């Protein structure tokens, strides 16, 4: 039986001159292996080392190897990116190396601290475009480009990671725009020889686009998987790289059209499922944060509400939409502003009301419908991952006997969540309104958790694009069972790479 060994490979980059606007680095550090090592003597490499039994993670081992081989500590470098592992078979067909790639950036001030050990005889800073001209250890180029991405992708990932106002669907649109731009720029052609290489490199970029915001990745994952599944089928056509690019771009355009169609279906199903008949009574809808799907259904509902009210001249009902402001960045207030900008002028029957998150229970007695979007819906039981504050809102609704509906596309349905870390962001978002006295106090801990789980027993039903009626957790499970195998496409990134 072939042995498998786990190793880490780290690349250090730095920014030389003013021609690196991205901060990813425009020079990569190569080490020439000495004659004292057992394998690949006199070959150029990154910083590598085998995983040991007491290592808590590949990242821990990567930092240890960097310190041992360069004397740089974790404070001297900044982690830019962790890549999906590669499986590389050695030249004797006896070992499969599972390689965990890492990309770190070093400030120029720390370059002089680098001191190599016996494993290397020298090192050199190299333009990444020149890597292919060096005699390197096997598959160093493939390993490097798992973590060193085209500049527009690197900048796009930073934008997605730091974006605190966009909903999950807006992040999908950003991801698809980044993907399209990469293909149009032919950024991956520099290190691809054929359409199969492009497929792997695009799949790798897609994986990073999904993983940059794990708690909000469901819709992005569904879009990327759908695109790459179709791309994979075209590999049998032996297309040129340009033809393959054109096909991928067409698939992305079709995906965007499909996305718009899904939005219209949800708008229609929202009214059909929750408001099948015109009733001459006032309505009070409560929601929180900002969801592009919630915004869309509310605008569409307001238009229909006004049309039906005009046909019934004796109608005296009012529509109140109460929105929790959603601290710390007040995305709910943004939703309120956008709704106000779309309202008919001087329509006194429609009120947009913004309240603090903690006051939802106070206003709940007059509420008729509670609406929430979803960043993820767990396929096995319908539990929803959504903005922090969703659970208190749901508990208030349950206490007062009010129905709570999830309004979401089914591309938010994804698998288990147990092994993923809930996103927590910089505490300064919370403390910036407190004043300077809250800074640099060792006895103070301010937490800024962004998401939480809303169990399905607090949910009345789900409004989606697939059915004009409400669907239930069992329907969610059936949808997930139909599509969960699609995620395995990323396993293609771990297919064995043969020693050249």
mmCIF file of N, CA, C and O in Angstrom, residues 174-258:
data_model
loop_
_atom_site.group_PDB
_atom_site.id
_atom_site.type_symbol
_atom_site.label_atom_id
_atom_site.label_comp_id
_atom_site.label_asym_id
_atom_site.label_seq_id
_atom_site.Cartn_x
_atom_site.Cartn_y
_atom_site.Cartn_z
ATOM 1 N N UNK A 174 -20.344 39.851 -6.371
ATOM 2 C CA UNK A 174 -18.941 40.281 -6.350
ATOM 3 C C UNK A 174 -18.032 39.138 -6.803
ATOM 4 O O UNK A 174 -17.095 39.340 -7.589
ATOM 5 N N UNK A 175 -18.287 37.939 -6.277
ATOM 6 C CA UNK A 175 -17.450 36.785 -6.621
ATOM 7 C C UNK A 175 -17.498 36.491 -8.113
ATOM 8 O O UNK A 175 -16.460 36.227 -8.734
ATOM 9 N N UNK A 176 -18.685 36.551 -8.698
ATOM 10 C CA UNK A 176 -18.815 36.265 -10.134
ATOM 11 C C UNK A 176 -18.151 37.347 -10.974
ATOM 12 O O UNK A 176 -17.578 37.053 -12.031
ATOM 13 N N UNK A 177 -18.202 38.591 -10.512
ATOM 14 C CA UNK A 177 -17.510 39.671 -11.237
ATOM 15 C C UNK A 177 -15.997 39.469 -11.185
ATOM 16 O O UNK A 177 -15.290 39.688 -12.190
ATOM 17 N N UNK A 178 -15.485 39.060 -10.025
ATOM 18 C CA UNK A 178 -14.050 38.774 -9.890
ATOM 19 C C UNK A 178 -13.657 37.620 -10.806
ATOM 20 O O UNK A 178 -12.632 37.670 -11.503
ATOM 21 N N UNK A 179 -14.473 36.597 -10.819
ATOM 22 C CA UNK A 179 -14.221 35.419 -11.652
ATOM 23 C C UNK A 179 -14.179 35.816 -13.130
ATOM 24 O O UNK A 179 -13.253 35.436 -13.868
ATOM 25 N N UNK A 180 -15.171 36.581 -13.552
ATOM 26 C CA UNK A 180 -15.241 37.007 -14.952
ATOM 27 C C UNK A 180 -14.024 37.854 -15.334
ATOM 28 O O UNK A 180 -13.432 37.664 -16.406
ATOM 29 N N UNK A 181 -13.663 38.784 -14.467
ATOM 30 C CA UNK A 181 -12.528 39.660 -14.762
ATOM 31 C C UNK A 181 -11.236 38.856 -14.902
ATOM 32 O O UNK A 181 -10.405 39.134 -15.782
ATOM 33 N N UNK A 182 -11.073 37.840 -14.059
ATOM 34 C CA UNK A 182 -9.878 36.991 -14.129
ATOM 35 C C UNK A 182 -9.782 36.297 -15.480
ATOM 36 O O UNK A 182 -8.705 36.232 -16.099
ATOM 37 N N UNK A 183 -10.907 35.790 -15.935
ATOM 38 C CA UNK A 183 -10.931 35.075 -17.212
ATOM 39 C C UNK A 183 -10.703 36.040 -18.370
ATOM 40 O O UNK A 183 -9.934 35.755 -19.298
ATOM 41 N N UNK A 184 -11.357 37.188 -18.319
ATOM 42 C CA UNK A 184 -11.199 38.183 -19.394
ATOM 43 C C UNK A 184 -9.758 38.680 -19.491
ATOM 44 O O UNK A 184 -9.253 38.939 -20.587
ATOM 45 N N UNK A 185 -9.096 38.800 -18.339
ATOM 46 C CA UNK A 185 -7.696 39.251 -18.322
ATOM 47 C C UNK A 185 -6.710 38.156 -18.711
ATOM 48 O O UNK A 185 -5.508 38.420 -18.869
ATOM 49 N N UNK A 186 -7.203 36.934 -18.816
ATOM 50 C CA UNK A 186 -6.364 35.762 -19.114
ATOM 51 C C UNK A 186 -5.218 35.639 -18.104
ATOM 52 O O UNK A 186 -4.083 35.273 -18.455
ATOM 53 N N UNK A 187 -5.532 35.955 -16.868
ATOM 54 C CA UNK A 187 -4.509 35.992 -15.817
ATOM 55 C C UNK A 187 -3.879 34.634 -15.555
ATOM 56 O O UNK A 187 -2.716 34.550 -15.139
ATOM 57 N N UNK A 188 -4.629 33.560 -15.761
ATOM 58 C CA UNK A 188 -4.108 32.220 -15.463
ATOM 59 C C UNK A 188 -3.383 31.582 -16.640
ATOM 60 O O UNK A 188 -2.835 30.481 -16.509
ATOM 61 N N UNK A 189 -3.373 32.252 -17.790
ATOM 62 C CA UNK A 189 -2.708 31.678 -18.958
ATOM 63 C C UNK A 189 -1.193 31.599 -18.768
ATOM 64 O O UNK A 189 -0.541 30.755 -19.396
ATOM 65 N N UNK A 190 -0.652 32.461 -17.911
ATOM 66 C CA UNK A 190 0.798 32.481 -17.699
ATOM 67 C C UNK A 190 1.315 31.163 -17.140
ATOM 68 O O UNK A 190 2.458 30.788 -17.392
ATOM 69 N N UNK A 191 0.497 30.479 -16.363
ATOM 70 C CA UNK A 191 0.945 29.233 -15.734
ATOM 71 C C UNK A 191 0.019 28.059 -16.054
ATOM 72 O O UNK A 191 -0.108 27.117 -15.285
ATOM 73 N N UNK A 192 -0.625 28.138 -17.223
ATOM 74 C CA UNK A 192 -1.468 27.042 -17.707
ATOM 75 C C UNK A 192 -1.006 26.641 -19.100
ATOM 76 O O UNK A 192 -0.648 27.501 -19.913
ATOM 77 N N UNK A 193 -1.030 25.348 -19.366
ATOM 78 C CA UNK A 193 -0.593 24.837 -20.671
ATOM 79 C C UNK A 193 -1.756 24.397 -21.552
ATOM 80 O O UNK A 193 -1.621 24.272 -22.759
ATOM 81 N N UNK A 194 -2.923 24.144 -20.943
ATOM 82 C CA UNK A 194 -4.063 23.615 -21.690
ATOM 83 C C UNK A 194 -5.344 23.938 -20.916
ATOM 84 O O UNK A 194 -5.304 24.481 -19.809
ATOM 85 N N UNK A 195 -6.473 23.579 -21.492
ATOM 86 C CA UNK A 195 -7.757 23.885 -20.852
ATOM 87 C C UNK A 195 -7.919 23.127 -19.537
ATOM 88 O O UNK A 195 -8.586 23.618 -18.619
ATOM 89 N N UNK A 196 -7.318 21.940 -19.423
ATOM 90 C CA UNK A 196 -7.395 21.197 -18.147
ATOM 91 C C UNK A 196 -6.667 21.974 -17.048
ATOM 92 O O UNK A 196 -7.151 22.062 -15.909
ATOM 93 N N UNK A 197 -5.537 22.577 -17.381
ATOM 94 C CA UNK A 197 -4.832 23.412 -16.403
ATOM 95 C C UNK A 197 -5.684 24.610 -15.998
ATOM 96 O O UNK A 197 -5.755 24.973 -14.817
ATOM 97 N N UNK A 198 -6.314 25.238 -17.008
ATOM 98 C CA UNK A 198 -7.180 26.373 -16.703
ATOM 99 C C UNK A 198 -8.314 25.963 -15.774
ATOM 100 O O UNK A 198 -8.658 26.680 -14.825
ATOM 101 N N UNK A 199 -8.896 24.803 -16.063
ATOM 102 C CA UNK A 199 -9.996 24.305 -15.222
ATOM 103 C C UNK A 199 -9.552 24.188 -13.763
ATOM 104 O O UNK A 199 -10.250 24.656 -12.852
ATOM 105 N N UNK A 200 -8.390 23.593 -13.530
ATOM 106 C CA UNK A 200 -7.887 23.441 -12.159
ATOM 107 C C UNK A 200 -7.604 24.800 -11.529
ATOM 108 O O UNK A 200 -7.941 25.043 -10.358
ATOM 109 N N UNK A 201 -7.011 25.707 -12.285
ATOM 110 C CA UNK A 201 -6.697 27.031 -11.741
ATOM 111 C C UNK A 201 -7.955 27.850 -11.461
ATOM 112 O O UNK A 201 -8.016 28.566 -10.459
ATOM 113 N N UNK A 202 -8.959 27.727 -12.321
ATOM 114 C CA UNK A 202 -10.224 28.422 -12.068
ATOM 115 C C UNK A 202 -10.948 27.797 -10.884
ATOM 116 O O UNK A 202 -11.569 28.494 -10.079
ATOM 117 N N UNK A 203 -10.873 26.480 -10.778
ATOM 118 C CA UNK A 203 -11.501 25.798 -9.642
ATOM 119 C C UNK A 203 -10.851 26.239 -8.338
ATOM 120 O O UNK A 203 -11.531 26.441 -7.317
ATOM 121 N N UNK A 204 -9.541 26.416 -8.369
ATOM 122 C CA UNK A 204 -8.818 26.872 -7.180
ATOM 123 C C UNK A 204 -9.250 28.287 -6.790
ATOM 124 O O UNK A 204 -9.489 28.579 -5.608
ATOM 125 N N UNK A 205 -9.369 29.166 -7.778
ATOM 126 C CA UNK A 205 -9.836 30.528 -7.504
ATOM 127 C C UNK A 205 -11.260 30.493 -6.952
ATOM 128 O O UNK A 205 -11.592 31.200 -5.993
ATOM 129 N N UNK A 206 -12.088 29.651 -7.539
ATOM 130 C CA UNK A 206 -13.457 29.505 -7.051
ATOM 131 C C UNK A 206 -13.501 29.047 -5.606
ATOM 132 O O UNK A 206 -14.316 29.537 -4.812
ATOM 133 N N UNK A 207 -12.611 28.129 -5.261
ATOM 134 C CA UNK A 207 -12.546 27.646 -3.876
ATOM 135 C C UNK A 207 -12.213 28.786 -2.917
ATOM 136 O O UNK A 207 -12.827 28.923 -1.849
ATOM 137 N N UNK A 208 -11.246 29.621 -3.286
ATOM 138 C CA UNK A 208 -10.884 30.762 -2.436
ATOM 139 C C UNK A 208 -12.032 31.763 -2.329
ATOM 140 O O UNK A 208 -12.257 32.336 -1.250
ATOM 141 N N UNK A 209 -12.764 31.985 -3.421
ATOM 142 C CA UNK A 209 -13.901 32.902 -3.383
ATOM 143 C C UNK A 209 -14.982 32.400 -2.432
ATOM 144 O O UNK A 209 -15.665 33.198 -1.779
ATOM 145 N N UNK A 210 -15.121 31.099 -2.340
ATOM 146 C CA UNK A 210 -16.107 30.514 -1.421
ATOM 147 C C UNK A 210 -15.647 30.601 0.031
ATOM 148 O O UNK A 210 -16.445 30.889 0.936
ATOM 149 N N UNK A 211 -14.370 30.347 0.268
ATOM 150 C CA UNK A 211 -13.876 30.203 1.636
ATOM 151 C C UNK A 211 -13.526 31.519 2.323
ATOM 152 O O UNK A 211 -13.279 31.533 3.526
ATOM 153 N N UNK A 212 -13.519 32.634 1.581
ATOM 154 C CA UNK A 212 -13.093 33.898 2.191
ATOM 155 C C UNK A 212 -14.068 34.356 3.272
ATOM 156 O O UNK A 212 -13.675 35.008 4.237
ATOM 157 N N UNK A 213 -15.360 33.999 3.146
ATOM 158 C CA UNK A 213 -16.352 34.315 4.188
ATOM 159 C C UNK A 213 -17.153 33.037 4.452
ATOM 160 O O UNK A 213 -18.277 32.880 3.956
ATOM 161 N N UNK A 214 -16.609 32.122 5.235
ATOM 162 C CA UNK A 214 -17.244 30.807 5.423
ATOM 163 C C UNK A 214 -18.691 30.869 5.892
ATOM 164 O O UNK A 214 -19.527 30.073 5.454
ATOM 165 N N UNK A 215 -19.014 31.796 6.789
ATOM 166 C CA UNK A 215 -20.373 31.870 7.311
ATOM 167 C C UNK A 215 -21.384 32.337 6.273
ATOM 168 O O UNK A 215 -22.589 32.164 6.447
ATOM 169 N N UNK A 216 -20.894 32.949 5.186
ATOM 170 C CA UNK A 216 -21.789 33.483 4.157
ATOM 171 C C UNK A 216 -21.540 32.832 2.798
ATOM 172 O O UNK A 216 -21.924 33.378 1.759
ATOM 173 N N UNK A 217 -20.930 31.669 2.791
ATOM 174 C CA UNK A 217 -20.455 31.122 1.529
ATOM 175 C C UNK A 217 -21.486 30.321 0.747
ATOM 176 O O UNK A 217 -21.233 29.968 -0.415
ATOM 177 N N UNK A 218 -22.640 30.011 1.327
ATOM 178 C CA UNK A 218 -23.548 29.050 0.701
ATOM 179 C C UNK A 218 -23.908 29.428 -0.733
ATOM 180 O O UNK A 218 -23.776 28.613 -1.655
ATOM 181 N N UNK A 219 -24.366 30.658 -0.943
ATOM 182 C CA UNK A 219 -24.786 31.072 -2.291
ATOM 183 C C UNK A 219 -23.614 31.123 -3.255
ATOM 184 O O UNK A 219 -23.736 30.733 -4.423
ATOM 185 N N UNK A 220 -22.474 31.627 -2.781
ATOM 186 C CA UNK A 220 -21.278 31.670 -3.632
ATOM 187 C C UNK A 220 -20.854 30.260 -4.010
ATOM 188 O O UNK A 220 -20.503 29.988 -5.170
ATOM 189 N N UNK A 221 -20.890 29.368 -3.048
ATOM 190 C CA UNK A 221 -20.511 27.980 -3.299
ATOM 191 C C UNK A 221 -21.407 27.352 -4.354
ATOM 192 O O UNK A 221 -20.930 26.689 -5.288
ATOM 193 N N UNK A 222 -22.706 27.562 -4.224
ATOM 194 C CA UNK A 222 -23.647 26.984 -5.190
ATOM 195 C C UNK A 222 -23.375 27.516 -6.595
ATOM 196 O O UNK A 222 -23.381 26.755 -7.570
ATOM 197 N N UNK A 223 -23.119 28.824 -6.699
ATOM 198 C CA UNK A 223 -22.857 29.418 -8.013
ATOM 199 C C UNK A 223 -21.564 28.880 -8.620
ATOM 200 O O UNK A 223 -21.529 28.493 -9.798
ATOM 201 N N UNK A 224 -20.501 28.854 -7.824
ATOM 202 C CA UNK A 224 -19.201 28.382 -8.324
ATOM 203 C C UNK A 224 -19.279 26.905 -8.717
ATOM 204 O O UNK A 224 -18.770 26.500 -9.779
ATOM 205 N N UNK A 225 -19.920 26.102 -7.882
ATOM 206 C CA UNK A 225 -20.052 24.677 -8.191
ATOM 207 C C UNK A 225 -20.813 24.477 -9.497
ATOM 208 O O UNK A 225 -20.421 23.679 -10.359
ATOM 209 N N UNK A 226 -21.927 25.204 -9.643
ATOM 210 C CA UNK A 226 -22.736 25.063 -10.864
ATOM 211 C C UNK A 226 -21.928 25.433 -12.100
ATOM 212 O O UNK A 226 -22.003 24.754 -13.137
ATOM 213 N N UNK A 227 -21.142 26.500 -12.006
ATOM 214 C CA UNK A 227 -20.315 26.929 -13.136
ATOM 215 C C UNK A 227 -19.247 25.890 -13.448
ATOM 216 O O UNK A 227 -19.059 25.495 -14.607
ATOM 217 N N UNK A 228 -18.538 25.439 -12.420
ATOM 218 C CA UNK A 228 -17.419 24.529 -12.644
ATOM 219 C C UNK A 228 -17.877 23.137 -13.071
ATOM 220 O O UNK A 228 -17.156 22.443 -13.794
ATOM 221 N N UNK A 229 -19.062 22.718 -12.652
ATOM 222 C CA UNK A 229 -19.601 21.442 -13.125
ATOM 223 C C UNK A 229 -19.790 21.473 -14.636
ATOM 224 O O UNK A 229 -19.475 20.517 -15.340
ATOM 225 N N UNK A 230 -20.308 22.580 -15.134
ATOM 226 C CA UNK A 230 -20.497 22.710 -16.583
ATOM 227 C C UNK A 230 -19.159 22.837 -17.306
ATOM 228 O O UNK A 230 -18.992 22.297 -18.410
ATOM 229 N N UNK A 231 -18.204 23.538 -16.664
ATOM 230 C CA UNK A 231 -16.874 23.658 -17.275
ATOM 231 C C UNK A 231 -16.206 22.297 -17.406
ATOM 232 O O UNK A 231 -15.550 21.999 -18.410
ATOM 233 N N UNK A 232 -16.377 21.490 -16.385
ATOM 234 C CA UNK A 232 -15.731 20.168 -16.377
ATOM 235 C C UNK A 232 -16.229 19.303 -17.537
ATOM 236 O O UNK A 232 -15.458 18.571 -18.156
ATOM 237 N N UNK A 233 -17.519 19.412 -17.833
ATOM 238 C CA UNK A 233 -18.092 18.616 -18.921
ATOM 239 C C UNK A 233 -17.485 18.987 -20.273
ATOM 240 O O UNK A 233 -17.400 18.152 -21.180
ATOM 241 N N UNK A 234 -17.051 20.241 -20.394
ATOM 242 C CA UNK A 234 -16.518 20.692 -21.682
ATOM 243 C C UNK A 234 -15.073 20.265 -21.906
ATOM 244 O O UNK A 234 -14.543 20.447 -23.005
ATOM 245 N N UNK A 235 -14.411 19.706 -20.884
ATOM 246 C CA UNK A 235 -13.008 19.308 -21.035
ATOM 247 C C UNK A 235 -12.832 18.209 -22.078
ATOM 248 O O UNK A 235 -11.781 18.095 -22.711
ATOM 249 N N UNK A 236 -13.876 17.412 -22.265
ATOM 250 C CA UNK A 236 -13.795 16.327 -23.254
ATOM 251 C C UNK A 236 -13.730 16.857 -24.685
ATOM 252 O O UNK A 236 -13.398 16.120 -25.619
ATOM 253 N N UNK A 237 -14.040 18.136 -24.869
ATOM 254 C CA UNK A 237 -14.057 18.713 -26.221
ATOM 255 C C UNK A 237 -12.667 19.140 -26.698
ATOM 256 O O UNK A 237 -12.517 19.576 -27.842
ATOM 257 N N UNK A 238 -11.661 19.046 -25.788
ATOM 258 C CA UNK A 238 -10.292 19.445 -26.136
ATOM 259 C C UNK A 238 -10.231 20.858 -26.713
ATOM 260 O O UNK A 238 -9.630 21.113 -27.765
ATOM 261 N N UNK A 239 -10.879 21.760 -26.026
ATOM 262 C CA UNK A 239 -10.927 23.152 -26.482
ATOM 263 C C UNK A 239 -9.586 23.841 -26.285
ATOM 264 O O UNK A 239 -8.815 23.500 -25.382
ATOM 265 N N UNK A 240 -9.334 24.829 -27.120
ATOM 266 C CA UNK A 240 -8.185 25.698 -26.879
ATOM 267 C C UNK A 240 -8.463 26.498 -25.611
ATOM 268 O O UNK A 240 -9.604 26.609 -25.162
ATOM 269 N N UNK A 241 -7.419 27.107 -25.054
ATOM 270 C CA UNK A 241 -7.611 27.857 -23.819
ATOM 271 C C UNK A 241 -8.532 29.059 -24.060
ATOM 272 O O UNK A 241 -9.372 29.377 -23.212
ATOM 273 N N UNK A 242 -8.403 29.722 -25.186
ATOM 274 C CA UNK A 242 -9.281 30.861 -25.483
ATOM 275 C C UNK A 242 -10.732 30.419 -25.622
ATOM 276 O O UNK A 242 -11.647 31.087 -25.127
ATOM 277 N N UNK A 243 -10.943 29.305 -26.301
ATOM 278 C CA UNK A 243 -12.313 28.797 -26.467
ATOM 279 C C UNK A 243 -12.898 28.370 -25.129
ATOM 280 O O UNK A 243 -14.092 28.584 -24.852
ATOM 281 N N UNK A 244 -12.068 27.766 -24.300
ATOM 282 C CA UNK A 244 -12.519 27.357 -22.967
ATOM 283 C C UNK A 244 -12.931 28.588 -22.157
ATOM 284 O O UNK A 244 -13.968 28.595 -21.494
ATOM 285 N N UNK A 245 -12.124 29.656 -22.249
ATOM 286 C CA UNK A 245 -12.455 30.895 -21.545
ATOM 287 C C UNK A 245 -13.807 31.441 -21.993
ATOM 288 O O UNK A 245 -14.629 31.862 -21.170
ATOM 289 N N UNK A 246 -14.035 31.458 -23.296
ATOM 290 C CA UNK A 246 -15.297 31.983 -23.804
ATOM 291 C C UNK A 246 -16.482 31.170 -23.293
ATOM 292 O O UNK A 246 -17.538 31.728 -22.974
ATOM 293 N N UNK A 247 -16.276 29.868 -23.204
ATOM 294 C CA UNK A 247 -17.359 29.020 -22.720
ATOM 295 C C UNK A 247 -17.656 29.296 -21.241
ATOM 296 O O UNK A 247 -18.815 29.372 -20.832
ATOM 297 N N UNK A 248 -16.594 29.467 -20.449
ATOM 298 C CA UNK A 248 -16.792 29.761 -19.026
ATOM 299 C C UNK A 248 -17.512 31.095 -18.854
ATOM 300 O O UNK A 248 -18.425 31.218 -18.030
ATOM 301 N N UNK A 249 -17.118 32.104 -19.617
ATOM 302 C CA UNK A 249 -17.758 33.413 -19.520
ATOM 303 C C UNK A 249 -19.242 33.330 -19.874
ATOM 304 O O UNK A 249 -20.077 33.989 -19.231
ATOM 305 N N UNK A 250 -19.582 32.537 -20.868
ATOM 306 C CA UNK A 250 -20.989 32.360 -21.233
ATOM 307 C C UNK A 250 -21.767 31.671 -20.119
ATOM 308 O O UNK A 250 -22.929 32.000 -19.853
ATOM 309 N N UNK A 251 -21.134 30.720 -19.458
ATOM 310 C CA UNK A 251 -21.785 30.025 -18.341
ATOM 311 C C UNK A 251 -22.058 31.004 -17.196
ATOM 312 O O UNK A 251 -23.124 30.972 -16.574
ATOM 313 N N UNK A 252 -21.098 31.884 -16.930
ATOM 314 C CA UNK A 252 -21.274 32.869 -15.857
ATOM 315 C C UNK A 252 -22.416 33.827 -16.196
ATOM 316 O O UNK A 252 -23.242 34.162 -15.334
ATOM 317 N N UNK A 253 -22.494 34.265 -17.452
ATOM 318 C CA UNK A 253 -23.591 35.150 -17.861
ATOM 319 C C UNK A 253 -24.940 34.468 -17.672
ATOM 320 O O UNK A 253 -25.907 35.081 -17.200
ATOM 321 N N UNK A 254 -25.006 33.198 -18.036
ATOM 322 C CA UNK A 254 -26.249 32.442 -17.862
ATOM 323 C C UNK A 254 -26.607 32.320 -16.392
ATOM 324 O O UNK A 254 -27.782 32.413 -16.011
ATOM 325 N N UNK A 255 -25.596 32.129 -15.552
ATOM 326 C CA UNK A 255 -25.822 32.027 -14.112
ATOM 327 C C UNK A 255 -26.425 33.317 -13.559
ATOM 328 O O UNK A 255 -27.316 33.291 -12.717
ATOM 329 N N UNK A 256 -25.948 34.460 -14.048
ATOM 330 C CA UNK A 256 -26.482 35.747 -13.585
ATOM 331 C C UNK A 256 -27.944 35.916 -14.015
ATOM 332 O O UNK A 256 -28.765 36.456 -13.258
ATOM 333 N N UNK A 257 -28.275 35.474 -15.228
ATOM 334 C CA UNK A 257 -29.664 35.541 -15.699
ATOM 335 C C UNK A 257 -30.546 34.660 -14.827
ATOM 336 O O UNK A 257 -31.646 35.052 -14.408
ATOM 337 N N UNK A 258 -30.064 33.464 -14.523
ATOM 338 C CA UNK A 258 -30.798 32.536 -13.653
ATOM 339 C C UNK A 258 -31.024 33.157 -12.284
ATOM 340 O O UNK A 258 -32.094 33.007 -11.679
#
